[in-house]
Each structure stands twice: as structure tokens, then as C-alpha cells.
Amino acid sequence: MSWKQKSVAVVGAAETTRMGKIPDVSVIGLHADAALNAMADAGLKPSDIDGVATAGISPVELAHYLGIKPTYADGTSVGGCSFMLHVRHAAAAINAGLATTILITHGESGRSRVGAGGFGRSPSSLMGQFEMPYGPVGPPTMFTVPVLRYLKTHGLKPEDMAPVATIQREWAALNPRASFKDPITVDDVMNADMIAWPFTKLMCCLVTDGGGALILTSAERAKDFPQKPVYVLGTGESVETPMVSQMYDFNHSTAFRISGKKAFETAGISHADVDHLMIYDAFAHLPLYGLEDLGFVKPGEAAAFIKERNTAPPSGGKPGGKLPLNTNGGGLSYMHSGMYGMYALQESVRQMRGTAAAQVPGAKISVSHGVGGMFAASGTIVFSNEAP
Amino acid sequence: MPPRMLPEPTPETRHFWDGCREGELRLQRCTSCQDSYFPPRPFCPHCGSRDVEVYKASGEGVLWSYVINQRPRPDMGTEPYAIAVVKLAEGPTMMTNIVDCPQTPEALQLDMPVKVSFSKQSDDISLPLFAPVKG
């Protein structure tokens, strides 16, 4: 390794004070609320922050709004996993001496659309020329396009995706902040309103308002902060295609595989070491691609792995699965503002601090894996609560 | 119904849209490594060579994957429609719509042969849509 990732830790982490419907706060207000909460969590003031990173708005807007005069700014914006990339870049930046204390924020008025931009593509962009003329209406009709091919390759049916939603709802039931907590069955999932066949509404994420923020510093300094440090063991990132129709292979995400491999390699861990896993789930197929492309199971095995409750919480006297997945309820049941990656990271940090609503007992290593755009990008972070 | 969302060609893609207007599906291939690719660009994405040529493709392929959108975009009418990807005989995949075919899972079978059919939208733009190959 050319640089020491292990010397960086998360010392501040928080979500917005409220989640769900927040019609009285604009996008930048959500960023600021999360940032102030994370600073309070870390015992810091804006003047203590010397690096900023964000997506959705510019790091210039963020820094000036909070009165931060940084020596480092990262505006990487590749969709919902941008925050995983921000963590990765922040770790490198801290190690290189570009900044000491880096704030990463997310805020999105996904539901209320207060101070939010539109979902537009220029008709001269590649997507504008070669996808938009055929009628896609946002992510539910684009992210989902490769799935029928994946299902046919592995001899699966649409209902094989339903347990992703039902089991994540079980996790959500344990989380007081989750948007949806009532139990659902496979029949409920399959009989819900059809959005874009074969995807029903319960296979699609929520649309809510909210935000989150993280503060990273060197592991040396981390010991002096009020919260238990959460160390960054390994990181990965990749980008693939701006057009879902041009994925290299509809059966897997090339970006997932590159990002995940790099994260596991730099962390020096194997799959058996992972106690807790977050896989960005904007739609029910993403945990299937994620489990396979990260290498937890072989191609085509993820649906059965989830159905057999390997990722489920304890239930009816039965112990929980060996690989607790999306323990906040995920984008399907917890919240999804548009760029969900920040909430996956927040849940990983909570699990490593031992403060999650559905805490995995004794968890020492958590992996947070994100997707950006419609299979456009990926970022993976390996966290631990033990100093490397 | 508002006018359909249409592409605005760029210098790098003009040959493709000119071809569609003239009833030809035009792809590009590398004269070094012979790989066909899509969408258009003036170099080979496999080997980086700038020695590429435009050629008339067969217009044949198979239905590779799709979803059936139940909430039609205003410019697409009022009925559910499939947003499809075809895999062309020459190798590349391409997003499109499937025409002359019920927009149902029963009718839209993966791997069924399809052939291009151009749909005139304006004086400049015809969209390459695909229809099942009969019999």
C-alpha cells in the first residue's frame, strides 16, 4: 500500500434532527443541520474544520454557509455513493497533510423539493440522445432495466427479489426512526402497485427528506474526541457508465466488483471477518448484485441467501443470520432522500460505536457499500471499532 | 400529448442520426481491433485507436432486457410501455422501444429476435425502434 488508510477515523457522525417530511427546511439547510449535529457530536466548531466535501450542492456553498475557510475541498458528485468516495478521498487527504479535520455532508429535500433542482438531462448528452427518447422516468424505470436479464441468467423469478423487502422491513421494525415499520409478506410485495414491471412499489425505495454528516481526522487525534473512534480500515471506488443500457454486463456491476475488491484488499480482511454489512438499496435487486459482486456469495446465489434468513434479524426465537444486512431498514424502509449512501455510512458508524437501534452484538467490522447513479458508480468503506 | 423528448445530435453522433433519418442503423467499428461499439465516439473504447469507421449494421438483434413502465411519461402517451434494451447482432446493446408487439411480459420474451424499424419524429430525427421478427 502506498498510503496508510488505517490512520484515519470518524470522530463525528449525525443525521438531520428530523427525517421524513421536512417541508420547512431547504436543501442547504438540511446540509447545515446535519453538519452542526455532527460537529456537536465531535465537540467541534466550524472554525475547527479545515476540509469540506459534499455532493448535490457545491463544497463552495457548504463552506461559506457554515463559515468554514478550508484548505481542502472535494466536490466529487457521482450519485448516491459520493459520500463513500468523499470518505476515501478524505482519508488520503488527511494522510497527505492537505487537511486535519474534514467534514462530509449530505442533505436532500427529496420529498418536499424545497430549494432543490430538477432531474434533467441535456438532450445532447449521451443519455439525452440514446436513452431519454425511449421514455424513462427517473430511477424506477432505469435502475431496473438490467434485472430481467439477471433473473433469466440465474433461473430466478421476480418474486425471488421480494424477501429483500420483507426482511429489511423486519430490521426497520426495530428502528424507531424508520419510515415504515409494519411487517410485510412476499404476497404484499408482489401485490403492491406495479411501478415498472417487474418492480412493485414495495421493491422501490422511499422518497423522503433528510441529511447526514461525518467528520474525519487522523487516528492519533481521534482518541481525544468524545465519541468512540470508528477507524477506516479500507476503501474502494470505481465508476462504470452514465447509461444503464451500456453496463458492461447486465448480470453484474463492474464498478461494484472493482470498488469492493479494492476495499477488502486495502483493509486486509476476508469476507468471514465482516460482522455487519450495508448495501445501498434504492431497489430490491441492489442487495443481490451487491452480495454477489462483493464476493459474499457466488453469482446467482444472493436471492436464496437472503430468503434463507442469512441477513435477517432474530425472529420468533430463531437467532439472527450470520451476515446482518441493512440493519436500519435500508432505502426500502428506513429513508431515501435521493443520495442514500450517507445513511448507509451513518448506520455503519452507529454499529461500530455500539449505538445502533438494532445493534449487532459484538460487531467489530462493518462494510458500507454504495452505488451511484443507475449502476454508474460505486464506493466501498470498511470500518472497524478496533484500532488497526 | 406534448412532443416526444428527442435527441440533439452532436458532431460525434451526427452520422448515427443521419443514418436513422435515411433508414440505416449505423454503427462504428475499430479498423485495428475490429470491435463494434455504441454509442458513437470518434475512437475505439476497447483499444483507444482513432482509426474507426462507420458502417451499416444489420439492424438485427435480440431482446436483452426491459421494464414495463406503468406511469407513462406525458410525451409517451397514456398506456404502459416497455423501456427495452436490445443486443445487436454486432455486439453492442442499445436502449429502445419494442413496437408491433403487446407491451406485456407474455409477449415480450427475452432473447426473441427483433429487427430495427425507424420511426420518423421530425424532419431531422427518426428513432430506431425494434419489432419482433415474425415467423
Short mmCIF file of C-alpha atoms in Angstrom, two decimals:
data_model
loop_
_atom_site.label_atom_id
_atom_site.label_comp_id
_atom_site.label_asym_id
_atom_site.label_seq_id
_atom_site.Cartn_x
_atom_site.Cartn_y
_atom_site.Cartn_z
CA MET A 1 0.00 0.00 0.00
CA SER A 2 1.23 3.42 -0.88
CA TRP A 3 -0.59 5.21 1.92
CA LYS A 4 -1.81 4.27 5.37
CA GLN A 5 -5.59 4.26 5.44
CA LYS A 6 -5.60 2.90 8.94
CA SER A 7 -4.52 6.18 10.43
CA VAL A 8 -7.90 7.87 9.86
CA ALA A 9 -11.10 7.69 11.90
CA VAL A 10 -14.65 9.02 12.02
CA VAL A 11 -14.99 11.22 15.12
CA GLY A 12 -18.28 12.93 14.34
CA ALA A 13 -21.41 11.43 12.82
CA ALA A 14 -25.02 12.52 12.79
CA GLU A 15 -28.15 12.65 10.70
CA THR A 16 -30.53 15.59 10.46
CA THR A 17 -32.56 16.28 13.58
CA ARG A 18 -35.70 15.18 11.75
CA MET A 19 -36.23 12.75 8.87
CA GLY A 20 -39.09 12.02 6.52
CA LYS A 21 -41.18 15.06 5.59
CA ILE A 22 -39.36 18.32 6.38
CA PRO A 23 -41.16 20.97 4.29
CA ASP A 24 -39.76 23.85 6.38
CA VAL A 25 -36.05 23.24 5.60
CA SER A 26 -34.29 23.74 2.27
CA VAL A 27 -31.58 21.53 0.81
CA ILE A 28 -28.71 23.62 2.12
CA GLY A 29 -30.50 23.88 5.46
CA LEU A 30 -30.51 20.08 5.71
CA HIS A 31 -26.77 20.01 4.99
CA ALA A 32 -26.18 22.58 7.73
CA ASP A 33 -28.43 20.86 10.29
CA ALA A 34 -26.58 17.57 9.79
CA ALA A 35 -23.21 19.34 9.87
CA LEU A 36 -23.99 21.15 13.12
CA ASN A 37 -25.21 17.89 14.67
CA ALA A 38 -22.01 16.12 13.63
CA MET A 39 -19.87 18.97 14.99
CA ALA A 40 -21.75 18.80 18.30
CA ASP A 41 -21.20 15.03 18.31
CA ALA A 42 -17.46 15.61 17.88
CA GLY A 43 -17.25 18.64 20.18
CA LEU A 44 -16.11 20.88 17.32
CA LYS A 45 -16.96 24.33 15.95
CA PRO A 46 -16.95 25.35 12.26
CA SER A 47 -13.57 27.04 12.81
CA ASP A 48 -12.11 23.64 13.76
CA ILE A 49 -12.98 22.21 10.31
CA ASP A 50 -10.32 22.69 7.62
CA GLY A 51 -11.68 20.39 4.91
CA VAL A 52 -15.12 20.06 3.30
CA ALA A 53 -16.68 17.54 0.94
CA THR A 54 -20.20 17.27 -0.39
CA ALA A 55 -22.36 16.31 -3.37
CA GLY A 56 -25.67 17.70 -4.58
CA ILE A 57 -24.56 21.20 -3.68
CA SER A 58 -21.09 22.60 -4.24
CA PRO A 59 -18.46 22.46 -1.48
CA VAL A 60 -18.20 26.22 -2.01
CA GLU A 61 -21.83 26.68 -0.94
CA LEU A 62 -21.34 24.37 2.02
CA ALA A 63 -18.13 26.02 3.26
CA HIS A 64 -19.43 29.56 3.00
CA TYR A 65 -22.83 28.73 4.53
CA LEU A 66 -21.10 27.26 7.59
CA GLY A 67 -18.38 29.90 7.72
CA ILE A 68 -15.60 27.39 7.08
CA LYS A 69 -12.38 28.54 5.37
CA PRO A 70 -10.93 25.21 4.28
CA THR A 71 -7.57 24.09 2.92
CA TYR A 72 -9.27 21.14 1.19
CA ALA A 73 -12.49 20.86 -0.84
CA ASP A 74 -13.93 17.80 -2.59
CA GLY A 75 -16.97 18.15 -4.84
CA THR A 76 -16.95 14.61 -6.22
CA SER A 77 -20.54 14.03 -7.33
CA VAL A 78 -21.20 10.59 -8.80
CA GLY A 79 -24.62 9.98 -7.29
CA GLY A 80 -25.66 8.37 -4.03
CA CYS A 81 -22.30 6.78 -3.23
CA SER A 82 -20.46 10.12 -3.49
CA PHE A 83 -20.06 10.14 0.29
CA MET A 84 -18.18 6.84 0.24
CA LEU A 85 -15.80 8.45 -2.24
CA HIS A 86 -15.57 11.52 -0.01
CA VAL A 87 -14.53 9.30 2.92
CA ARG A 88 -11.93 7.64 0.74
CA HIS A 89 -10.54 10.93 -0.55
CA ALA A 90 -10.61 12.45 2.95
CA ALA A 91 -8.57 9.54 4.30
CA ALA A 92 -5.96 10.13 1.60
CA ALA A 93 -6.03 13.89 2.13
CA ILE A 94 -5.53 13.63 5.90
CA ASN A 95 -2.64 11.26 5.35
CA ALA A 96 -1.12 13.63 2.79
CA GLY A 97 -1.47 16.60 5.14
CA LEU A 98 -3.96 18.50 2.98
CA ALA A 99 -6.28 18.96 5.95
CA THR A 100 -6.65 17.68 9.51
CA THR A 101 -10.39 17.67 10.14
CA ILE A 102 -12.73 17.02 7.22
CA LEU A 103 -16.50 17.49 7.20
CA ILE A 104 -18.61 15.49 4.71
CA THR A 105 -22.25 16.46 4.37
CA HIS A 106 -25.41 15.33 2.62
CA GLY A 107 -28.81 16.98 2.58
CA GLU A 108 -31.68 16.43 0.20
CA SER A 109 -35.25 17.58 0.06
CA GLY A 110 -36.21 14.51 -1.92
CA ARG A 111 -39.86 14.57 -0.96
CA SER A 112 -40.66 18.22 -0.28
CA ARG A 113 -38.33 19.60 -3.00
CA VAL A 114 -37.53 22.78 -1.01
CA GLY A 115 -34.68 24.59 -2.73
CA ALA A 116 -33.98 21.51 -4.84
CA GLY A 117 -33.01 21.31 -8.51
CA GLY A 118 -34.70 19.16 -11.13
CA PHE A 119 -33.84 15.77 -12.60
CA GLY A 120 -32.86 16.96 -16.05
CA ARG A 121 -30.55 15.71 -18.77
CA SER A 122 -29.45 17.79 -21.71
CA PRO A 123 -30.91 16.34 -24.92
CA SER A 124 -27.40 16.48 -26.41
CA SER A 125 -25.82 14.39 -23.61
CA LEU A 126 -25.31 10.71 -24.33
CA MET A 127 -28.20 9.81 -22.03
CA GLY A 128 -30.30 12.55 -23.62
CA GLN A 129 -29.65 11.17 -27.10
CA PHE A 130 -29.61 7.43 -26.52
CA GLU A 131 -31.88 6.72 -23.54
CA MET A 132 -34.30 9.55 -22.78
CA PRO A 133 -36.12 9.35 -26.17
CA TYR A 134 -37.40 5.89 -25.18
CA GLY A 135 -39.42 7.03 -22.20
CA PRO A 136 -37.55 6.50 -18.92
CA VAL A 137 -39.00 8.44 -15.97
CA GLY A 138 -36.23 8.59 -13.40
CA PRO A 139 -34.57 5.76 -11.49
CA PRO A 140 -37.55 3.33 -11.20
CA THR A 141 -37.50 2.87 -14.97
CA MET A 142 -33.72 2.92 -15.46
CA PHE A 143 -32.00 1.32 -12.49
CA THR A 144 -34.30 -1.67 -13.00
CA VAL A 145 -33.60 -2.25 -16.70
CA PRO A 146 -30.89 -4.97 -16.35
CA VAL A 147 -32.85 -7.14 -13.91
CA LEU A 148 -34.84 -9.38 -16.26
CA ARG A 149 -31.57 -10.46 -17.86
CA TYR A 150 -30.04 -11.17 -14.44
CA LEU A 151 -33.09 -13.20 -13.40
CA LYS A 152 -33.09 -15.23 -16.61
CA THR A 153 -29.35 -15.94 -16.38
CA HIS A 154 -29.82 -17.45 -12.93
CA GLY A 155 -33.21 -19.11 -13.45
CA LEU A 156 -34.87 -16.75 -10.96
CA LYS A 157 -38.30 -15.11 -10.93
CA PRO A 158 -39.38 -11.60 -9.88
CA GLU A 159 -40.78 -12.95 -6.60
CA ASP A 160 -37.26 -14.10 -5.68
CA MET A 161 -36.47 -10.41 -5.06
CA ALA A 162 -39.37 -9.99 -2.59
CA PRO A 163 -37.58 -11.33 0.53
CA VAL A 164 -35.12 -8.42 0.22
CA ALA A 165 -38.03 -6.12 1.04
CA THR A 166 -39.72 -8.28 3.68
CA ILE A 167 -36.55 -8.93 5.67
CA GLN A 168 -35.43 -5.32 5.57
CA ARG A 169 -38.85 -4.41 6.91
CA GLU A 170 -38.09 -6.71 9.86
CA TRP A 171 -34.96 -4.64 10.55
CA ALA A 172 -36.93 -1.41 10.15
CA ALA A 173 -39.40 -2.59 12.79
CA LEU A 174 -36.51 -2.45 15.27
CA ASN A 175 -35.64 1.15 14.36
CA PRO A 176 -37.79 3.93 15.86
CA ARG A 177 -36.63 6.38 13.16
CA ALA A 178 -37.63 4.13 10.25
CA SER A 179 -40.33 5.45 7.93
CA PHE A 180 -42.11 2.09 7.53
CA LYS A 181 -42.21 -0.45 10.36
CA ASP A 182 -45.28 -2.67 9.75
CA PRO A 183 -44.44 -6.24 8.71
CA ILE A 184 -44.93 -7.18 5.06
CA THR A 185 -45.15 -10.56 3.33
CA VAL A 186 -43.91 -11.74 -0.05
CA ASP A 187 -47.54 -11.55 -1.24
CA ASP A 188 -47.76 -7.94 -0.05
CA VAL A 189 -44.65 -7.13 -2.06
CA MET A 190 -45.86 -8.90 -5.20
CA ASN A 191 -49.39 -7.43 -4.99
CA ALA A 192 -48.32 -3.85 -4.35
CA ASP A 193 -48.87 -1.24 -7.06
CA MET A 194 -46.83 -2.02 -10.15
CA ILE A 195 -44.34 0.76 -10.88
CA ALA A 196 -42.26 -0.69 -13.70
CA TRP A 197 -42.83 -4.40 -14.26
CA PRO A 198 -41.39 -6.50 -12.63
CA PHE A 199 -40.88 -3.88 -9.87
CA THR A 200 -43.75 -3.17 -7.49
CA LYS A 201 -43.84 -0.18 -5.17
CA LEU A 202 -42.51 -2.26 -2.25
CA MET A 203 -39.41 -3.15 -4.29
CA CYS A 204 -38.67 0.57 -4.70
CA CYS A 205 -37.15 2.93 -2.15
CA LEU A 206 -38.90 5.65 -0.23
CA VAL A 207 -38.67 9.30 -1.19
CA THR A 208 -38.02 11.40 1.90
CA ASP A 209 -36.21 14.49 3.20
CA GLY A 210 -33.12 14.35 5.35
CA GLY A 211 -29.37 14.52 5.59
CA GLY A 212 -26.27 13.37 7.39
CA ALA A 213 -22.71 14.40 8.09
CA LEU A 214 -19.41 12.81 9.04
CA ILE A 215 -16.20 14.28 10.45
CA LEU A 216 -12.89 12.52 9.90
CA THR A 217 -9.49 13.11 11.42
CA SER A 218 -6.28 11.17 11.99
CA ALA A 219 -6.46 8.12 14.25
CA GLU A 220 -3.87 9.73 16.52
CA ARG A 221 -6.13 12.72 17.20
CA ALA A 222 -9.27 10.57 17.25
CA LYS A 223 -8.51 9.26 20.71
CA ASP A 224 -9.02 12.77 22.16
CA PHE A 225 -12.60 13.13 20.90
CA PRO A 226 -15.71 12.44 23.00
CA GLN A 227 -17.02 9.56 20.86
CA LYS A 228 -15.52 6.14 20.37
CA PRO A 229 -13.42 6.40 17.18
CA VAL A 230 -14.55 4.41 14.16
CA TYR A 231 -11.49 3.59 12.08
CA VAL A 232 -11.39 3.48 8.30
CA LEU A 233 -9.64 0.20 7.50
CA GLY A 234 -10.00 0.07 3.76
CA THR A 235 -11.67 1.88 0.87
CA GLY A 236 -12.57 1.37 -2.77
CA GLU A 237 -14.25 3.27 -5.57
CA SER A 238 -14.99 2.97 -9.27
CA VAL A 239 -17.19 4.38 -12.00
CA GLU A 240 -18.75 2.49 -14.88
CA THR A 241 -21.28 4.14 -17.21
CA PRO A 242 -23.59 7.16 -17.39
CA MET A 243 -26.14 4.98 -19.22
CA VAL A 244 -27.57 1.83 -17.66
CA SER A 245 -28.08 0.36 -21.14
CA GLN A 246 -24.29 0.40 -21.55
CA MET A 247 -23.31 -1.60 -18.46
CA TYR A 248 -20.51 -3.95 -19.37
CA ASP A 249 -22.62 -6.92 -18.25
CA PHE A 250 -26.25 -6.86 -17.08
CA ASN A 251 -25.54 -9.77 -14.72
CA HIS A 252 -23.14 -7.86 -12.51
CA SER A 253 -21.80 -4.42 -11.72
CA THR A 254 -18.21 -3.96 -12.86
CA ALA A 255 -17.94 -0.89 -10.61
CA PHE A 256 -19.14 -2.90 -7.57
CA ARG A 257 -16.52 -5.57 -8.21
CA ILE A 258 -13.64 -3.11 -8.60
CA SER A 259 -14.63 -0.99 -5.62
CA GLY A 260 -15.31 -3.92 -3.32
CA LYS A 261 -12.11 -5.75 -4.20
CA LYS A 262 -10.02 -2.66 -3.53
CA ALA A 263 -11.72 -2.03 -0.18
CA PHE A 264 -11.21 -5.60 1.04
CA GLU A 265 -7.61 -5.66 -0.18
CA THR A 266 -6.64 -2.36 1.46
CA ALA A 267 -8.37 -3.38 4.69
CA GLY A 268 -6.60 -6.73 4.63
CA ILE A 269 -9.78 -8.57 5.61
CA SER A 270 -11.67 -11.58 4.30
CA HIS A 271 -15.43 -11.96 3.96
CA ALA A 272 -15.60 -14.07 7.12
CA ASP A 273 -14.28 -11.07 9.10
CA VAL A 274 -17.32 -8.93 8.26
CA ASP A 275 -19.82 -8.66 11.14
CA HIS A 276 -22.17 -6.12 9.60
CA LEU A 277 -22.95 -5.05 6.05
CA MET A 278 -24.72 -2.15 4.40
CA ILE A 279 -25.56 -2.36 0.68
CA TYR A 280 -27.23 0.68 -0.84
CA ASP A 281 -30.74 -0.48 -1.74
CA ALA A 282 -32.55 2.03 -3.91
CA PHE A 283 -34.33 -1.01 -5.38
CA ALA A 284 -34.68 -4.63 -4.25
CA HIS A 285 -32.18 -6.02 -6.76
CA LEU A 286 -29.24 -4.00 -5.46
CA PRO A 287 -28.51 -6.14 -2.39
CA LEU A 288 -28.48 -9.15 -4.74
CA TYR A 289 -25.91 -7.59 -7.05
CA GLY A 290 -24.02 -6.27 -4.01
CA LEU A 291 -23.75 -9.58 -2.14
CA GLU A 292 -22.54 -11.28 -5.32
CA ASP A 293 -20.21 -8.58 -6.62
CA LEU A 294 -18.60 -8.04 -3.21
CA GLY A 295 -17.96 -11.79 -3.15
CA PHE A 296 -20.07 -12.85 -0.15
CA VAL A 297 -21.87 -15.39 -2.33
CA LYS A 298 -21.43 -16.73 -5.85
CA PRO A 299 -23.29 -15.22 -8.84
CA GLY A 300 -26.96 -16.16 -8.69
CA GLU A 301 -26.91 -17.22 -5.04
CA ALA A 302 -27.84 -13.96 -3.29
CA ALA A 303 -31.63 -14.31 -3.51
CA ALA A 304 -31.59 -17.71 -1.82
CA PHE A 305 -29.04 -16.45 0.72
CA ILE A 306 -31.44 -13.69 1.77
CA LYS A 307 -34.55 -15.90 1.62
CA GLU A 308 -32.80 -18.38 3.94
CA ARG A 309 -32.51 -15.55 6.50
CA ASN A 310 -28.72 -15.26 6.46
CA THR A 311 -29.09 -11.45 6.57
CA ALA A 312 -32.17 -11.28 8.83
CA PRO A 313 -32.63 -10.14 12.43
CA PRO A 314 -33.57 -12.62 15.16
CA SER A 315 -37.23 -13.58 14.84
CA GLY A 316 -39.67 -15.79 16.72
CA GLY A 317 -36.98 -17.33 18.89
CA LYS A 318 -34.74 -18.01 15.90
CA PRO A 319 -31.31 -16.40 16.01
CA GLY A 320 -30.38 -13.72 13.50
CA GLY A 321 -28.46 -14.50 10.35
CA LYS A 322 -24.68 -14.64 10.13
CA LEU A 323 -24.45 -11.51 7.97
CA PRO A 324 -26.77 -8.74 9.26
CA LEU A 325 -27.55 -6.56 6.24
CA ASN A 326 -29.16 -3.11 6.02
CA THR A 327 -29.94 -3.07 9.72
CA ASN A 328 -31.50 0.42 9.65
CA GLY A 329 -34.24 -0.90 7.33
CA GLY A 330 -32.45 0.39 4.23
CA GLY A 331 -33.64 2.67 1.49
CA LEU A 332 -36.68 0.41 1.13
CA SER A 333 -37.97 1.04 4.68
CA TYR A 334 -35.75 3.46 6.65
CA MET A 335 -35.38 6.53 4.45
CA HIS A 336 -34.12 7.51 1.00
CA SER A 337 -33.67 11.16 0.16
CA GLY A 338 -32.14 10.54 -3.27
CA MET A 339 -28.47 10.02 -2.39
CA TYR A 340 -28.76 7.33 0.26
CA GLY A 341 -25.07 6.48 0.70
CA MET A 342 -24.70 8.83 3.66
CA TYR A 343 -27.32 6.85 5.64
CA ALA A 344 -25.54 3.56 4.96
CA LEU A 345 -22.35 5.13 6.33
CA GLN A 346 -24.20 6.52 9.36
CA GLU A 347 -25.59 3.08 10.22
CA SER A 348 -22.13 1.51 9.88
CA VAL A 349 -20.73 4.13 12.28
CA ARG A 350 -23.57 3.53 14.76
CA GLN A 351 -22.97 -0.23 14.62
CA MET A 352 -19.26 0.31 15.27
CA ARG A 353 -19.98 2.67 18.15
CA GLY A 354 -22.45 0.18 19.58
CA THR A 355 -25.31 2.69 19.42
CA ALA A 356 -27.50 1.32 16.60
CA ALA A 357 -31.21 0.81 17.20
CA ALA A 358 -30.83 -2.79 16.03
CA GLN A 359 -27.32 -3.31 17.37
CA VAL A 360 -25.39 -6.36 16.17
CA PRO A 361 -23.84 -7.71 19.37
CA GLY A 362 -20.05 -7.60 19.39
CA ALA A 363 -19.71 -6.32 15.82
CA LYS A 364 -16.12 -5.25 15.09
CA ILE A 365 -16.05 -4.80 11.31
CA SER A 366 -18.70 -3.14 9.18
CA VAL A 367 -18.69 -2.74 5.39
CA SER A 368 -20.67 0.06 3.77
CA HIS A 369 -21.17 -0.36 0.03
CA GLY A 370 -22.75 2.28 -2.17
CA VAL A 371 -23.98 2.73 -5.71
CA GLY A 372 -24.20 5.99 -7.60
CA GLY A 373 -26.48 6.94 -10.46
CA MET A 374 -28.04 3.92 -12.17
CA PHE A 375 -25.12 1.48 -11.79
CA ALA A 376 -22.94 4.46 -12.76
CA ALA A 377 -20.53 4.44 -9.83
CA SER A 378 -19.60 2.66 -6.63
CA GLY A 379 -17.81 3.25 -3.34
CA THR A 380 -16.99 0.85 -0.51
CA ILE A 381 -15.74 1.61 3.02
CA VAL A 382 -14.53 -0.92 5.60
CA PHE A 383 -14.92 0.36 9.16
CA SER A 384 -13.74 -1.05 12.48
CA ASN A 385 -14.10 -0.05 16.11
CA GLU A 386 -10.70 -1.55 16.89
CA ALA A 387 -7.58 0.47 16.20
CA PRO A 388 -5.66 -1.26 13.44
CA MET B 1 -49.72 14.98 -25.73
CA PRO B 2 -46.55 17.11 -25.62
CA PRO B 3 -43.98 16.44 -28.35
CA ARG B 4 -41.75 13.45 -27.67
CA MET B 5 -38.42 14.14 -25.98
CA LEU B 6 -35.95 13.98 -28.85
CA PRO B 7 -32.17 13.80 -29.11
CA GLU B 8 -30.00 16.73 -30.14
CA PRO B 9 -27.15 15.27 -32.21
CA THR B 10 -23.59 16.41 -31.59
CA PRO B 11 -20.77 16.37 -34.17
CA GLU B 12 -19.64 12.99 -32.80
CA THR B 13 -23.10 11.40 -33.15
CA ARG B 14 -24.39 13.13 -36.30
CA HIS B 15 -23.66 10.14 -38.57
CA PHE B 16 -25.88 7.91 -36.40
CA TRP B 17 -28.89 10.22 -36.53
CA ASP B 18 -28.37 10.94 -40.24
CA GLY B 19 -28.43 7.18 -40.77
CA CYS B 20 -31.66 6.77 -38.83
CA ARG B 21 -33.26 9.53 -40.94
CA GLU B 22 -32.13 7.69 -44.07
CA GLY B 23 -33.32 4.30 -42.83
CA GLU B 24 -29.94 2.82 -41.87
CA LEU B 25 -28.69 1.72 -38.47
CA ARG B 26 -25.09 2.90 -38.47
CA LEU B 27 -22.56 1.57 -36.01
CA GLN B 28 -18.85 2.20 -35.70
CA ARG B 29 -16.04 -0.29 -35.54
CA CYS B 30 -12.34 -0.12 -34.97
CA THR B 31 -10.19 -0.86 -38.02
CA SER B 32 -7.40 -2.03 -35.70
CA CYS B 33 -9.18 -4.45 -33.34
CA GLN B 34 -12.43 -4.82 -35.37
CA ASP B 35 -14.63 -4.26 -32.31
CA SER B 36 -18.05 -2.70 -32.92
CA TYR B 37 -19.21 -0.22 -30.32
CA PHE B 38 -22.05 2.09 -29.32
CA PRO B 39 -22.85 4.90 -28.54
CA PRO B 40 -20.87 6.79 -31.18
CA ARG B 41 -17.48 8.36 -30.48
CA PRO B 42 -14.51 9.06 -32.74
CA PHE B 43 -12.23 6.43 -31.23
CA CYS B 44 -12.35 2.81 -30.16
CA PRO B 45 -13.27 2.38 -26.46
CA HIS B 46 -11.54 -1.01 -26.40
CA CYS B 47 -8.08 -0.12 -27.72
CA GLY B 48 -8.09 3.68 -27.93
CA SER B 49 -7.36 3.79 -31.66
CA ARG B 50 -8.70 6.75 -33.64
CA ASP B 51 -8.84 4.56 -36.75
CA VAL B 52 -12.54 3.82 -36.77
CA GLU B 53 -15.17 3.54 -39.48
CA VAL B 54 -18.92 3.95 -39.73
CA TYR B 55 -20.79 1.07 -41.31
CA LYS B 56 -24.36 -0.05 -41.93
CA ALA B 57 -25.31 -2.59 -39.31
CA SER B 58 -27.69 -5.49 -39.89
CA GLY B 59 -30.42 -3.92 -37.78
CA GLU B 60 -30.95 -7.33 -36.20
CA GLY B 61 -30.69 -8.31 -32.60
CA VAL B 62 -32.45 -9.92 -29.67
CA LEU B 63 -34.49 -8.52 -26.80
CA TRP B 64 -31.96 -8.37 -23.98
CA SER B 65 -33.86 -6.86 -21.03
CA TYR B 66 -36.67 -4.40 -20.25
CA VAL B 67 -39.11 -2.96 -17.77
CA ILE B 68 -42.73 -2.06 -18.48
CA ASN B 69 -43.31 1.46 -17.23
CA GLN B 70 -46.74 1.73 -15.63
CA ARG B 71 -46.58 5.50 -15.15
CA PRO B 72 -46.20 6.82 -18.71
CA ARG B 73 -44.16 9.93 -19.28
CA PRO B 74 -46.52 12.61 -20.64
CA ASP B 75 -44.85 12.63 -24.07
CA MET B 76 -45.17 8.83 -24.33
CA GLY B 77 -48.96 8.58 -24.24
CA THR B 78 -51.17 7.01 -21.60
CA GLU B 79 -50.57 3.25 -21.87
CA PRO B 80 -47.80 1.25 -20.17
CA TYR B 81 -44.79 0.77 -22.42
CA ALA B 82 -41.60 -1.24 -22.35
CA ILE B 83 -38.27 0.52 -21.98
CA ALA B 84 -36.12 -2.11 -23.61
CA VAL B 85 -32.52 -2.92 -24.35
CA VAL B 86 -31.68 -4.93 -27.44
CA LYS B 87 -28.41 -6.73 -28.02
CA LEU B 88 -27.43 -6.11 -31.61
CA ALA B 89 -26.07 -8.89 -33.79
CA GLU B 90 -22.83 -6.91 -33.98
CA GLY B 91 -22.45 -6.97 -30.17
CA PRO B 92 -23.39 -3.60 -28.65
CA THR B 93 -26.51 -3.06 -26.54
CA MET B 94 -28.92 -0.20 -27.24
CA MET B 95 -31.93 1.20 -25.38
CA THR B 96 -35.10 1.35 -27.47
CA ASN B 97 -38.82 0.58 -27.54
CA ILE B 98 -40.37 -2.59 -28.91
CA VAL B 99 -43.09 -1.89 -31.48
CA ASP B 100 -45.72 -4.04 -33.25
CA CYS B 101 -45.96 -6.11 -30.07
CA PRO B 102 -48.22 -6.09 -26.99
CA GLN B 103 -46.42 -4.42 -24.09
CA THR B 104 -46.84 -7.42 -21.78
CA PRO B 105 -44.45 -9.86 -20.09
CA GLU B 106 -46.09 -12.69 -22.07
CA ALA B 107 -45.40 -11.08 -25.44
CA LEU B 108 -42.01 -9.64 -24.56
CA GLN B 109 -39.82 -12.71 -24.24
CA LEU B 110 -36.12 -12.27 -23.61
CA ASP B 111 -33.88 -13.41 -26.46
CA MET B 112 -36.64 -13.14 -29.08
CA PRO B 113 -35.27 -11.90 -32.43
CA VAL B 114 -36.04 -8.28 -33.25
CA LYS B 115 -35.32 -6.03 -36.22
CA VAL B 116 -34.94 -2.27 -36.43
CA SER B 117 -37.82 -0.10 -37.63
CA PHE B 118 -37.36 3.65 -37.94
CA SER B 119 -40.00 5.97 -36.54
CA LYS B 120 -39.99 9.49 -38.00
CA GLN B 121 -40.36 12.12 -35.28
CA SER B 122 -39.27 15.30 -37.09
CA ASP B 123 -37.55 16.34 -40.31
CA ASP B 124 -34.20 15.60 -38.65
CA ILE B 125 -34.89 12.81 -36.18
CA SER B 126 -36.10 9.27 -36.70
CA LEU B 127 -35.81 6.94 -33.71
CA PRO B 128 -34.51 3.38 -34.15
CA LEU B 129 -37.24 1.18 -32.63
CA PHE B 130 -37.34 -2.61 -32.84
CA ALA B 131 -40.10 -5.06 -33.80
CA PRO B 132 -40.29 -8.83 -33.28
CA VAL B 133 -39.19 -10.85 -36.31
CA LYS B 134 -42.34 -12.66 -37.45
CA GLY B 135 -42.45 -16.39 -38.09
#
